[in-house]
mmCIF file with all atom_site columns, C-alpha atoms in Angstrom:
data_model
loop_
_atom_site.group_PDB
_atom_site.id
_atom_site.type_symbol
_atom_site.label_atom_id
_atom_site.label_alt_id
_atom_site.label_comp_id
_atom_site.label_asym_id
_atom_site.label_entity_id
_atom_site.label_seq_id
_atom_site.pdbx_PDB_ins_code
_atom_site.Cartn_x
_atom_site.Cartn_y
_atom_site.Cartn_z
_atom_site.occupancy
_atom_site.B_iso_or_equiv
_atom_site.pdbx_formal_charge
_atom_site.auth_seq_id
_atom_site.auth_comp_id
_atom_site.auth_asym_id
_atom_site.auth_atom_id
_atom_site.pdbx_PDB_model_num
ATOM 1   C CA . CYS R 1 1   ? -5.461  11.235  -10.987 1.00 88.00 ? 137 CYS R CA 1
ATOM 2   C CA . TYR R 1 2   ? -4.652  13.746  -8.565  1.00 89.00 ? 138 TYR R CA 1
ATOM 3   C CA . PRO R 1 3   ? -6.247  15.965  -5.749  1.00 89.00 ? 139 PRO R CA 1
ATOM 4   C CA . VAL R 1 4   ? -7.920  19.407  -6.108  1.00 87.00 ? 140 VAL R CA 1
ATOM 5   C CA . GLY R 1 5   ? -8.834  20.823  -2.715  1.00 82.00 ? 141 GLY R CA 1
ATOM 6   C CA . SER R 1 6   ? -11.334 18.255  -1.752  1.00 83.00 ? 142 SER R CA 1
ATOM 7   C CA . ASN R 1 7   ? -12.250 17.002  -5.270  1.00 86.00 ? 143 ASN R CA 1
ATOM 8   C CA . LEU R 1 8   ? -10.388 14.373  -7.598  1.00 90.00 ? 144 LEU R CA 1
ATOM 9   C CA . CYS R 1 9   ? -9.166  15.138  -10.877 1.00 90.00 ? 145 CYS R CA 1
ATOM 10  C CA . LEU R 1 10  ? -9.055  12.365  -13.596 1.00 88.00 ? 146 LEU R CA 1
ATOM 11  C CA . HIS R 1 11  ? -6.820  13.380  -16.336 1.00 86.00 ? 147 HIS R CA 1
ATOM 12  C CA . SER R 1 12  ? -6.607  11.177  -19.609 1.00 84.00 ? 148 SER R CA 1
ATOM 13  C CA . LEU R 1 13  ? -3.379  10.957  -21.120 1.00 84.00 ? 149 LEU R CA 1
ATOM 14  C CA . GLU R 1 14  ? -4.908  9.356   -24.425 1.00 85.00 ? 150 GLU R CA 1
ATOM 15  C CA . ASP R 1 15  ? -7.236  12.243  -25.412 1.00 88.00 ? 151 ASP R CA 1
ATOM 16  C CA . GLY R 1 16  ? -6.337  14.988  -22.817 1.00 87.00 ? 152 GLY R CA 1
ATOM 17  C CA . THR R 1 17  ? -9.818  15.215  -21.071 1.00 87.00 ? 153 THR R CA 1
ATOM 18  C CA . THR R 1 18  ? -10.386 15.953  -17.655 1.00 88.00 ? 154 THR R CA 1
ATOM 19  C CA . ARG R 1 19  ? -12.979 15.000  -15.199 1.00 87.00 ? 155 ARG R CA 1
ATOM 20  C CA . TYR R 1 20  ? -13.738 15.666  -11.630 1.00 88.00 ? 156 TYR R CA 1
ATOM 21  C CA . ILE R 1 21  ? -14.919 13.692  -8.686  1.00 87.00 ? 157 ILE R CA 1
ATOM 22  C CA . PRO R 1 22  ? -16.849 15.928  -5.951  1.00 85.00 ? 158 PRO R CA 1
ATOM 23  C CA . SER R 1 23  ? -16.232 14.538  -2.672  1.00 85.00 ? 159 SER R CA 1
ATOM 24  C CA . PRO R 1 24  ? -17.694 15.346  0.934   1.00 83.00 ? 160 PRO R CA 1
ATOM 25  C CA . VAL R 1 25  ? -14.560 15.404  2.670   1.00 85.00 ? 161 VAL R CA 1
ATOM 26  C CA . TYR R 1 26  ? -12.886 18.593  3.606   1.00 84.00 ? 162 TYR R CA 1
ATOM 27  C CA . SER R 1 27  ? -9.538  17.478  2.405   1.00 88.00 ? 163 SER R CA 1
ATOM 28  C CA . ILE R 1 28  ? -7.593  14.232  1.232   1.00 91.00 ? 164 ILE R CA 1
ATOM 29  C CA . SER R 1 29  ? -4.705  13.012  2.602   1.00 92.00 ? 165 SER R CA 1
ATOM 30  C CA . ARG R 1 30  ? -3.798  9.707   0.773   1.00 93.00 ? 166 ARG R CA 1
ATOM 31  C CA . LEU R 1 31  ? -4.636  8.601   -2.766  1.00 94.00 ? 167 LEU R CA 1
ATOM 32  C CA . CYS R 1 32  ? -4.389  5.291   -4.712  1.00 95.00 ? 168 CYS R CA 1
ATOM 33  C CA . ALA R 1 33  ? -5.534  4.367   -8.345  1.00 93.00 ? 169 ALA R CA 1
ATOM 34  C CA . ASP R 1 34  ? -6.270  0.647   -9.642  1.00 91.00 ? 170 ASP R CA 1
ATOM 35  C CA . PRO R 1 35  ? -3.638  -0.073  -12.305 1.00 84.00 ? 171 PRO R CA 1
ATOM 36  C CA . ALA R 1 36  ? -6.379  -1.354  -14.595 1.00 80.00 ? 172 ALA R CA 1
ATOM 37  C CA . GLY R 1 37  ? -7.777  2.074   -14.493 1.00 75.00 ? 173 GLY R CA 1
ATOM 38  C CA . ALA R 1 38  ? -11.516 1.318   -12.900 1.00 87.00 ? 174 ALA R CA 1
ATOM 39  C CA . LEU R 1 39  ? -11.193 2.284   -9.362  1.00 94.00 ? 175 LEU R CA 1
ATOM 40  C CA . VAL R 1 40  ? -9.651  5.040   -7.283  1.00 94.00 ? 176 VAL R CA 1
ATOM 41  C CA . ALA R 1 41  ? -9.533  5.222   -3.744  1.00 95.00 ? 177 ALA R CA 1
ATOM 42  C CA . PHE R 1 42  ? -8.780  8.157   -1.396  1.00 94.00 ? 178 PHE R CA 1
ATOM 43  C CA . CYS R 1 43  ? -8.708  8.545   2.589   1.00 94.00 ? 179 CYS R CA 1
ATOM 44  C CA . GLU R 1 44  ? -9.786  12.062  4.167   1.00 92.00 ? 180 GLU R CA 1
ATOM 45  C CA . ASN R 1 45  ? -7.763  14.060  6.599   1.00 89.00 ? 181 ASN R CA 1
ATOM 46  C CA . GLY R 1 46  ? -8.912  14.297  10.203  1.00 86.00 ? 182 GLY R CA 1
ATOM 47  C CA . THR R 1 47  ? -9.792  11.788  12.974  1.00 88.00 ? 183 THR R CA 1
ATOM 48  C CA . SER R 1 48  ? -11.233 8.308   12.500  1.00 91.00 ? 184 SER R CA 1
ATOM 49  C CA . PRO R 1 49  ? -10.612 8.769   8.549   1.00 93.00 ? 185 PRO R CA 1
ATOM 50  C CA . ARG R 1 50  ? -12.566 7.031   6.294   1.00 93.00 ? 186 ARG R CA 1
ATOM 51  C CA . VAL R 1 51  ? -11.453 5.670   2.584   1.00 95.00 ? 187 VAL R CA 1
ATOM 52  C CA . SER R 1 52  ? -13.939 5.884   -0.256  1.00 94.00 ? 188 SER R CA 1
ATOM 53  C CA . VAL R 1 53  ? -13.673 3.920   -3.316  1.00 95.00 ? 189 VAL R CA 1
ATOM 54  C CA . TYR R 1 54  ? -15.096 5.433   -6.809  1.00 93.00 ? 190 TYR R CA 1
ATOM 55  C CA . LYS R 1 55  ? -15.352 3.559   -9.844  1.00 92.00 ? 191 LYS R CA 1
ATOM 56  C CA . THR R 1 56  ? -14.265 5.710   -12.737 1.00 88.00 ? 192 THR R CA 1
ATOM 57  C CA . ASP R 1 57  ? -17.092 5.484   -14.750 1.00 85.00 ? 193 ASP R CA 1
ATOM 58  C CA . ASN R 1 58  ? -18.654 8.835   -16.815 1.00 81.00 ? 194 ASN R CA 1
ATOM 59  C CA . PRO R 1 59  ? -19.943 9.748   -14.429 1.00 84.00 ? 195 PRO R CA 1
ATOM 60  C CA . PRO R 1 60  ? -17.970 8.343   -11.685 1.00 85.00 ? 196 PRO R CA 1
ATOM 61  C CA . ARG R 1 61  ? -19.967 6.777   -8.915  1.00 90.00 ? 197 ARG R CA 1
ATOM 62  C CA . LEU R 1 62  ? -19.271 5.888   -5.282  1.00 92.00 ? 198 LEU R CA 1
ATOM 63  C CA . LEU R 1 63  ? -19.090 2.269   -4.265  1.00 94.00 ? 199 LEU R CA 1
ATOM 64  C CA . TYR R 1 64  ? -18.479 1.914   -0.666  1.00 95.00 ? 200 TYR R CA 1
ATOM 65  C CA . THR R 1 65  ? -16.862 4.087   2.040   1.00 95.00 ? 201 THR R CA 1
ATOM 66  C CA . LEU R 1 66  ? -14.687 1.767   4.878   1.00 96.00 ? 202 LEU R CA 1
ATOM 67  C CA . SER R 1 67  ? -14.381 3.103   7.969   1.00 92.00 ? 203 SER R CA 1
ATOM 68  C CA . ASP R 1 68  ? -12.530 1.918   11.332  1.00 90.00 ? 204 ASP R CA 1
ATOM 69  C CA . ILE R 1 69  ? -9.298  1.941   9.629   1.00 91.00 ? 205 ILE R CA 1
ATOM 70  C CA . ALA R 1 70  ? -7.219  4.144   11.951  1.00 92.00 ? 206 ALA R CA 1
ATOM 71  C CA . GLU R 1 71  ? -8.106  6.335   14.697  1.00 91.00 ? 207 GLU R CA 1
ATOM 72  C CA . LEU R 1 72  ? -6.084  9.389   13.710  1.00 89.00 ? 208 LEU R CA 1
ATOM 73  C CA . GLU R 1 73  ? -3.839  8.553   10.321  1.00 90.00 ? 209 GLU R CA 1
ATOM 74  C CA . VAL R 1 74  ? -3.588  6.367   7.466   1.00 94.00 ? 210 VAL R CA 1
ATOM 75  C CA . ALA R 1 75  ? -0.138  5.906   6.131   1.00 95.00 ? 211 ALA R CA 1
ATOM 76  C CA . ASP R 1 76  ? -0.858  4.424   2.743   1.00 96.00 ? 212 ASP R CA 1
ATOM 77  C CA . LEU R 1 77  ? -3.227  3.207   0.288   1.00 97.00 ? 213 LEU R CA 1
ATOM 78  C CA . ALA R 1 78  ? -2.487  0.646   -2.423  1.00 97.00 ? 214 ALA R CA 1
ATOM 79  C CA . PHE R 1 79  ? -4.441  -1.444  -5.025  1.00 97.00 ? 215 PHE R CA 1
ATOM 80  C CA . SER R 1 80  ? -3.148  -4.838  -6.257  1.00 96.00 ? 216 SER R CA 1
ATOM 81  C CA . ARG R 1 81  ? -2.059  -4.808  -9.916  1.00 94.00 ? 217 ARG R CA 1
ATOM 82  C CA . CYS R 1 82  ? -5.252  -6.654  -10.811 1.00 92.00 ? 218 CYS R CA 1
ATOM 83  C CA . GLY R 1 83  ? -7.264  -4.533  -8.956  1.00 93.00 ? 219 GLY R CA 1
ATOM 84  C CA . SER R 1 84  ? -9.060  -7.179  -6.837  1.00 95.00 ? 220 SER R CA 1
ATOM 85  C CA . ARG R 1 85  ? -7.888  -6.052  -3.338  1.00 96.00 ? 221 ARG R CA 1
ATOM 86  C CA . LEU R 1 86  ? -7.146  -2.713  -1.692  1.00 97.00 ? 222 LEU R CA 1
ATOM 87  C CA . TYR R 1 87  ? -4.660  -2.458  0.997   1.00 98.00 ? 223 TYR R CA 1
ATOM 88  C CA . THR R 1 88  ? -4.301  0.139   3.975   1.00 97.00 ? 224 THR R CA 1
ATOM 89  C CA . LEU R 1 89  ? -1.883  0.635   6.428   1.00 97.00 ? 225 LEU R CA 1
ATOM 90  C CA . SER R 1 90  ? -2.225  2.796   9.404   1.00 95.00 ? 226 SER R CA 1
ATOM 91  C CA . LEU R 1 91  ? -0.034  4.465   11.883  1.00 89.00 ? 227 LEU R CA 1
ATOM 92  C CA . ALA R 1 92  ? -1.832  6.439   14.501  1.00 84.00 ? 228 ALA R CA 1
ATOM 93  C CA . THR R 1 93  ? -2.574  5.060   16.980  1.00 84.00 ? 229 THR R CA 1
ATOM 94  C CA . SER R 1 94  ? -2.820  1.740   15.956  1.00 90.00 ? 230 SER R CA 1
ATOM 95  C CA . ARG R 1 95  ? -0.495  0.133   13.499  1.00 95.00 ? 231 ARG R CA 1
ATOM 96  C CA . ARG R 1 96  ? -2.285  -2.404  11.319  1.00 96.00 ? 232 ARG R CA 1
ATOM 97  C CA . LEU R 1 97  ? -2.291  -3.489  7.744   1.00 97.00 ? 233 LEU R CA 1
ATOM 98  C CA . CYS R 1 98  ? -5.640  -4.366  6.561   1.00 97.00 ? 234 CYS R CA 1
ATOM 99  C CA . VAL R 1 99  ? -6.674  -6.065  2.999   1.00 97.00 ? 235 VAL R CA 1
ATOM 100 C CA . TYR R 1 100 ? -10.118 -5.492  1.480   1.00 97.00 ? 236 TYR R CA 1
ATOM 101 C CA . CYS R 1 101 ? -11.923 -7.239  -1.230  1.00 96.00 ? 237 CYS R CA 1
ATOM 102 C CA . THR R 1 102 ? -12.481 -4.328  -3.919  1.00 96.00 ? 238 THR R CA 1
ATOM 103 C CA . GLU R 1 103 ? -15.626 -6.341  -5.244  1.00 93.00 ? 239 GLU R CA 1
ATOM 104 C CA . ASN R 1 104 ? -17.613 -5.850  -1.861  1.00 94.00 ? 240 ASN R CA 1
ATOM 105 C CA . GLY R 1 105 ? -15.653 -3.625  0.311   1.00 96.00 ? 241 GLY R CA 1
ATOM 106 C CA . GLN R 1 106 ? -15.234 -6.576  3.021   1.00 96.00 ? 242 GLN R CA 1
ATOM 107 C CA . LEU R 1 107 ? -12.166 -7.073  4.864   1.00 97.00 ? 243 LEU R CA 1
ATOM 108 C CA . LEU R 1 108 ? -10.876 -10.500 3.747   1.00 96.00 ? 244 LEU R CA 1
ATOM 109 C CA . LYS R 1 109 ? -10.757 -12.940 6.474   1.00 96.00 ? 245 LYS R CA 1
ATOM 110 C CA . GLY R 1 110 ? -7.671  -13.151 8.503   1.00 95.00 ? 246 GLY R CA 1
ATOM 111 C CA . CYS R 1 111 ? -5.960  -10.170 6.661   1.00 96.00 ? 247 CYS R CA 1
ATOM 112 C CA . SER R 1 112 ? -5.818  -7.511  9.479   1.00 96.00 ? 248 SER R CA 1
ATOM 113 C CA . LEU R 1 113 ? -2.406  -7.589  10.734  1.00 96.00 ? 249 LEU R CA 1
ATOM 114 C CA . ASP R 1 114 ? -1.258  -5.433  13.837  1.00 95.00 ? 250 ASP R CA 1
ATOM 115 C CA . LEU R 1 115 ? 2.333   -4.182  13.447  1.00 96.00 ? 251 LEU R CA 1
ATOM 116 C CA . PRO R 1 116 ? 5.291   -4.011  16.061  1.00 93.00 ? 252 PRO R CA 1
ATOM 117 C CA . ALA R 1 117 ? 6.367   -0.523  14.456  1.00 92.00 ? 253 ALA R CA 1
ATOM 118 C CA . ARG R 1 118 ? 5.494   2.286   12.334  1.00 93.00 ? 254 ARG R CA 1
ATOM 119 C CA . PHE R 1 119 ? 5.575   2.046   8.950   1.00 95.00 ? 255 PHE R CA 1
ATOM 120 C CA . ASP R 1 120 ? 5.145   4.695   6.275   1.00 95.00 ? 256 ASP R CA 1
ATOM 121 C CA . LYS R 1 121 ? 4.848   3.060   2.626   1.00 96.00 ? 257 LYS R CA 1
ATOM 122 C CA . LEU R 1 122 ? 3.774   -0.330  1.327   1.00 96.00 ? 258 LEU R CA 1
ATOM 123 C CA . ALA R 1 123 ? 4.728   -2.015  -2.022  1.00 97.00 ? 259 ALA R CA 1
ATOM 124 C CA . VAL R 1 124 ? 2.426   -4.665  -3.290  1.00 97.00 ? 260 VAL R CA 1
ATOM 125 C CA . PHE R 1 125 ? 4.396   -7.253  -5.748  1.00 97.00 ? 261 PHE R CA 1
ATOM 126 C CA . PRO R 1 126 ? 2.825   -6.412  -9.174  1.00 95.00 ? 262 PRO R CA 1
ATOM 127 C CA . ALA R 1 127 ? 2.851   -10.059 -10.165 1.00 95.00 ? 263 ALA R CA 1
ATOM 128 C CA . HIS R 1 128 ? 1.566   -11.349 -7.106  1.00 95.00 ? 264 HIS R CA 1
ATOM 129 C CA . LYS R 1 129 ? -0.876  -9.864  -4.645  1.00 96.00 ? 265 LYS R CA 1
ATOM 130 C CA . ASP R 1 130 ? -0.099  -12.103 -1.587  1.00 97.00 ? 266 ASP R CA 1
ATOM 131 C CA . GLN R 1 131 ? 3.383   -10.692 -1.016  1.00 97.00 ? 267 GLN R CA 1
ATOM 132 C CA . LEU R 1 132 ? 4.218   -7.089  -0.169  1.00 98.00 ? 268 LEU R CA 1
ATOM 133 C CA . ALA R 1 133 ? 6.806   -4.930  1.572   1.00 98.00 ? 269 ALA R CA 1
ATOM 134 C CA . LEU R 1 134 ? 6.382   -2.566  4.443   1.00 97.00 ? 270 LEU R CA 1
ATOM 135 C CA . VAL R 1 135 ? 8.833   0.599   4.528   1.00 96.00 ? 271 VAL R CA 1
ATOM 136 C CA . ARG R 1 136 ? 9.764   2.984   6.891   1.00 93.00 ? 272 ARG R CA 1
ATOM 137 C CA . ASN R 1 137 ? 13.043  5.269   7.038   1.00 91.00 ? 273 ASN R CA 1
ATOM 138 C CA . SER R 1 138 ? 15.003  2.368   8.701   1.00 90.00 ? 274 SER R CA 1
ATOM 139 C CA . ALA R 1 139 ? 13.370  -0.729  8.025   1.00 92.00 ? 275 ALA R CA 1
ATOM 140 C CA . VAL R 1 140 ? 11.885  -2.970  5.537   1.00 95.00 ? 276 VAL R CA 1
ATOM 141 C CA . ARG R 1 141 ? 9.697   -5.937  6.414   1.00 97.00 ? 277 ARG R CA 1
ATOM 142 C CA . ILE R 1 142 ? 8.060   -8.491  3.703   1.00 98.00 ? 278 ILE R CA 1
ATOM 143 C CA . VAL R 1 143 ? 4.206   -9.573  4.435   1.00 98.00 ? 279 VAL R CA 1
ATOM 144 C CA . THR R 1 144 ? 2.972   -12.818 2.673   1.00 97.00 ? 280 THR R CA 1
ATOM 145 C CA . PHE R 1 145 ? -0.668  -13.956 2.613   1.00 97.00 ? 281 PHE R CA 1
ATOM 146 C CA . LYS R 1 146 ? -1.683  -17.499 2.277   1.00 95.00 ? 282 LYS R CA 1
ATOM 147 C CA . LYS R 1 147 ? -4.997  -19.056 1.624   1.00 92.00 ? 283 LYS R CA 1
ATOM 148 C CA . SER R 1 148 ? -6.208  -21.417 4.197   1.00 90.00 ? 284 SER R CA 1
ATOM 149 C CA . PHE R 1 149 ? -9.886  -22.903 3.580   1.00 85.00 ? 285 PHE R CA 1
ATOM 150 C CA . GLU R 1 150 ? -11.897 -19.895 4.075   1.00 87.00 ? 286 GLU R CA 1
ATOM 151 C CA . THR R 1 151 ? -9.571  -17.655 5.641   1.00 94.00 ? 287 THR R CA 1
ATOM 152 C CA . TYR R 1 152 ? -6.024  -16.323 4.975   1.00 96.00 ? 288 TYR R CA 1
ATOM 153 C CA . ILE R 1 153 ? -2.871  -16.531 6.981   1.00 96.00 ? 289 ILE R CA 1
ATOM 154 C CA . ALA R 1 154 ? -0.764  -13.197 7.019   1.00 96.00 ? 290 ALA R CA 1
ATOM 155 C CA . LYS R 1 155 ? 2.641   -13.571 8.076   1.00 97.00 ? 291 LYS R CA 1
ATOM 156 C CA . LEU R 1 156 ? 5.173   -10.745 8.842   1.00 97.00 ? 292 LEU R CA 1
ATOM 157 C CA . HIS R 1 157 ? 8.318   -12.164 8.300   1.00 97.00 ? 293 HIS R CA 1
ATOM 158 C CA . PRO R 1 158 ? 11.289  -11.229 10.563  1.00 94.00 ? 294 PRO R CA 1
ATOM 159 C CA . ASN R 1 159 ? 13.647  -8.191  9.796   1.00 92.00 ? 295 ASN R CA 1
ATOM 160 C CA . ALA R 1 160 ? 16.945  -9.544  7.735   1.00 88.00 ? 296 ALA R CA 1
ATOM 161 C CA . LEU R 1 161 ? 18.802  -6.609  9.144   1.00 85.00 ? 297 LEU R CA 1
ATOM 162 C CA . PRO R 1 162 ? 20.208  -6.170  12.658  1.00 81.00 ? 298 PRO R CA 1
ATOM 163 C CA . SER R 1 163 ? 18.198  -3.950  14.992  1.00 77.00 ? 299 SER R CA 1
ATOM 164 C CA . ASP R 1 164 ? 21.214  -2.082  15.339  1.00 76.00 ? 300 ASP R CA 1
ATOM 165 C CA . ALA R 1 165 ? 21.891  -1.415  12.030  1.00 79.00 ? 301 ALA R CA 1
ATOM 166 C CA . ASP R 1 166 ? 22.483  2.108   10.830  1.00 81.00 ? 302 ASP R CA 1
ATOM 167 C CA . VAL R 1 167 ? 20.096  2.182   7.691   1.00 87.00 ? 303 VAL R CA 1
ATOM 168 C CA . THR R 1 168 ? 18.536  5.093   6.201   1.00 91.00 ? 304 THR R CA 1
ATOM 169 C CA . VAL R 1 169 ? 16.118  3.498   2.939   1.00 93.00 ? 305 VAL R CA 1
ATOM 170 C CA . SER R 1 170 ? 16.505  6.183   0.096   1.00 93.00 ? 306 SER R CA 1
ATOM 171 C CA . ALA R 1 171 ? 14.642  3.841   -2.910  1.00 95.00 ? 307 ALA R CA 1
ATOM 172 C CA . TYR R 1 172 ? 13.092  0.435   -3.374  1.00 96.00 ? 308 TYR R CA 1
ATOM 173 C CA . THR R 1 173 ? 11.424  -1.777  -6.037  1.00 97.00 ? 309 THR R CA 1
ATOM 174 C CA . TRP R 1 174 ? 10.339  -5.225  -6.817  1.00 97.00 ? 310 TRP R CA 1
ATOM 175 C CA . THR R 1 175 ? 12.289  -7.381  -8.989  1.00 96.00 ? 311 THR R CA 1
ATOM 176 C CA . ALA R 1 176 ? 10.678  -9.128  -11.898 1.00 95.00 ? 312 ALA R CA 1
ATOM 177 C CA . THR R 1 177 ? 11.726  -12.489 -9.989  1.00 94.00 ? 313 THR R CA 1
ATOM 178 C CA . GLY R 1 178 ? 9.652   -11.308 -6.877  1.00 96.00 ? 314 GLY R CA 1
ATOM 179 C CA . HIS R 1 179 ? 12.668  -10.244 -4.726  1.00 97.00 ? 315 HIS R CA 1
ATOM 180 C CA . PHE R 1 180 ? 12.671  -6.579  -3.076  1.00 97.00 ? 316 PHE R CA 1
ATOM 181 C CA . MET R 1 181 ? 15.480  -4.422  -3.599  1.00 97.00 ? 317 MET R CA 1
ATOM 182 C CA . PHE R 1 182 ? 16.087  -1.293  -1.351  1.00 96.00 ? 318 PHE R CA 1
ATOM 183 C CA . SER R 1 183 ? 18.907  0.987   -1.016  1.00 94.00 ? 319 SER R CA 1
ATOM 184 C CA . THR R 1 184 ? 20.117  3.163   1.529   1.00 92.00 ? 320 THR R CA 1
ATOM 185 C CA . ARG R 1 185 ? 21.811  6.939   1.871   1.00 90.00 ? 321 ARG R CA 1
ATOM 186 C CA . ALA R 1 186 ? 24.903  5.200   2.722   1.00 89.00 ? 322 ALA R CA 1
ATOM 187 C CA . GLY R 1 187 ? 25.215  3.690   -0.786  1.00 91.00 ? 323 GLY R CA 1
ATOM 188 C CA . ALA R 1 188 ? 24.325  -0.002  0.401   1.00 92.00 ? 324 ALA R CA 1
ATOM 189 C CA . LEU R 1 189 ? 22.088  -1.886  -2.095  1.00 94.00 ? 325 LEU R CA 1
ATOM 190 C CA . LEU R 1 190 ? 20.234  -5.017  -0.514  1.00 95.00 ? 326 LEU R CA 1
ATOM 191 C CA . THR R 1 191 ? 17.829  -7.685  -2.280  1.00 97.00 ? 327 THR R CA 1
ATOM 192 C CA . LEU R 1 192 ? 15.660  -9.705  0.065   1.00 97.00 ? 328 LEU R CA 1
ATOM 193 C CA . ASP R 1 193 ? 13.755  -13.042 -0.905  1.00 97.00 ? 329 ASP R CA 1
ATOM 194 C CA . GLY R 1 194 ? 10.178  -11.711 -1.423  1.00 96.00 ? 330 GLY R CA 1
ATOM 195 C CA . SER R 1 195 ? 8.552   -14.886 -0.146  1.00 95.00 ? 331 SER R CA 1
ATOM 196 C CA . ASN R 1 196 ? 10.417  -14.937 3.350   1.00 96.00 ? 332 ASN R CA 1
ATOM 197 C CA . GLY R 1 197 ? 12.118  -11.609 3.897   1.00 95.00 ? 333 GLY R CA 1
ATOM 198 C CA . SER R 1 198 ? 15.524  -13.300 3.860   1.00 96.00 ? 334 SER R CA 1
ATOM 199 C CA . LEU R 1 199 ? 18.558  -11.256 2.867   1.00 95.00 ? 335 LEU R CA 1
ATOM 200 C CA . LEU R 1 200 ? 20.021  -12.364 -0.602  1.00 96.00 ? 336 LEU R CA 1
ATOM 201 C CA . HIS R 1 201 ? 22.362  -10.118 -1.556  1.00 95.00 ? 337 HIS R CA 1
ATOM 202 C CA . ALA R 1 202 ? 24.298  -6.802  -0.395  1.00 93.00 ? 338 ALA R CA 1
ATOM 203 C CA . CYS R 1 203 ? 26.724  -4.793  -2.171  1.00 94.00 ? 339 CYS R CA 1
ATOM 204 C CA . GLN R 1 204 ? 28.319  -1.325  -1.654  1.00 92.00 ? 340 GLN R CA 1
ATOM 205 C CA . ALA R 1 205 ? 28.126  1.653   -4.004  1.00 91.00 ? 341 ALA R CA 1
ATOM 206 C CA . ALA R 1 206 ? 30.938  4.273   -4.093  1.00 89.00 ? 342 ALA R CA 1
ATOM 207 C CA . THR R 1 207 ? 28.344  6.953   -3.647  1.00 88.00 ? 343 THR R CA 1
ATOM 208 C CA . PRO R 1 208 ? 24.803  7.367   -2.069  1.00 86.00 ? 344 PRO R CA 1
ATOM 209 C CA . ILE R 1 209 ? 21.898  5.932   -4.269  1.00 87.00 ? 345 ILE R CA 1
ATOM 210 C CA . THR R 1 210 ? 18.708  8.012   -4.150  1.00 87.00 ? 346 THR R CA 1
ATOM 211 C CA . GLY R 1 211 ? 16.710  6.197   -6.821  1.00 89.00 ? 347 GLY R CA 1
ATOM 212 C CA . ILE R 1 212 ? 16.099  2.680   -8.461  1.00 90.00 ? 348 ILE R CA 1
#
């Protein structure tokens, strides 16, 4: 799935066919697809950007549009691996992480988390939709969600690195055991506990690490 102007192109890797989803927006700034293959979401450019969620039927159909996500810019979008949640990360002017139910487009109770700083990327743990990492150039923070009766408790865990640490994040990934691993351009490789954000391991490579 990729944008072509203001439209989306759905290309099948199985049979090589291509379909297009026309959209009413001027241009598309962010895009994500459900790993299960049923949904696709995109964000429009401009002030007060909206996020549109489509079901990739033949023909594709609009399910709903999310508004009031950001005043100026959405940094990132992501689906959970099971496709039941959509995560949005805004960076201007508010800095907020929100989680929506993909079945009805409703914000999950307790899942709107104001952030202390700007983050550019979010990475959801594929094996557990209640764990994710927020990433920016100089920091990584773990966020967890815990169900409590009819609401969720969202927690931004403390930064495991000192605030004055000279870190430039170059690559990152989740491990199969639920830890978050990231590298820096200075050659450091660090592993965080995916449940609380604490630093588990750190090592130094001989050369800079650019991919994991």
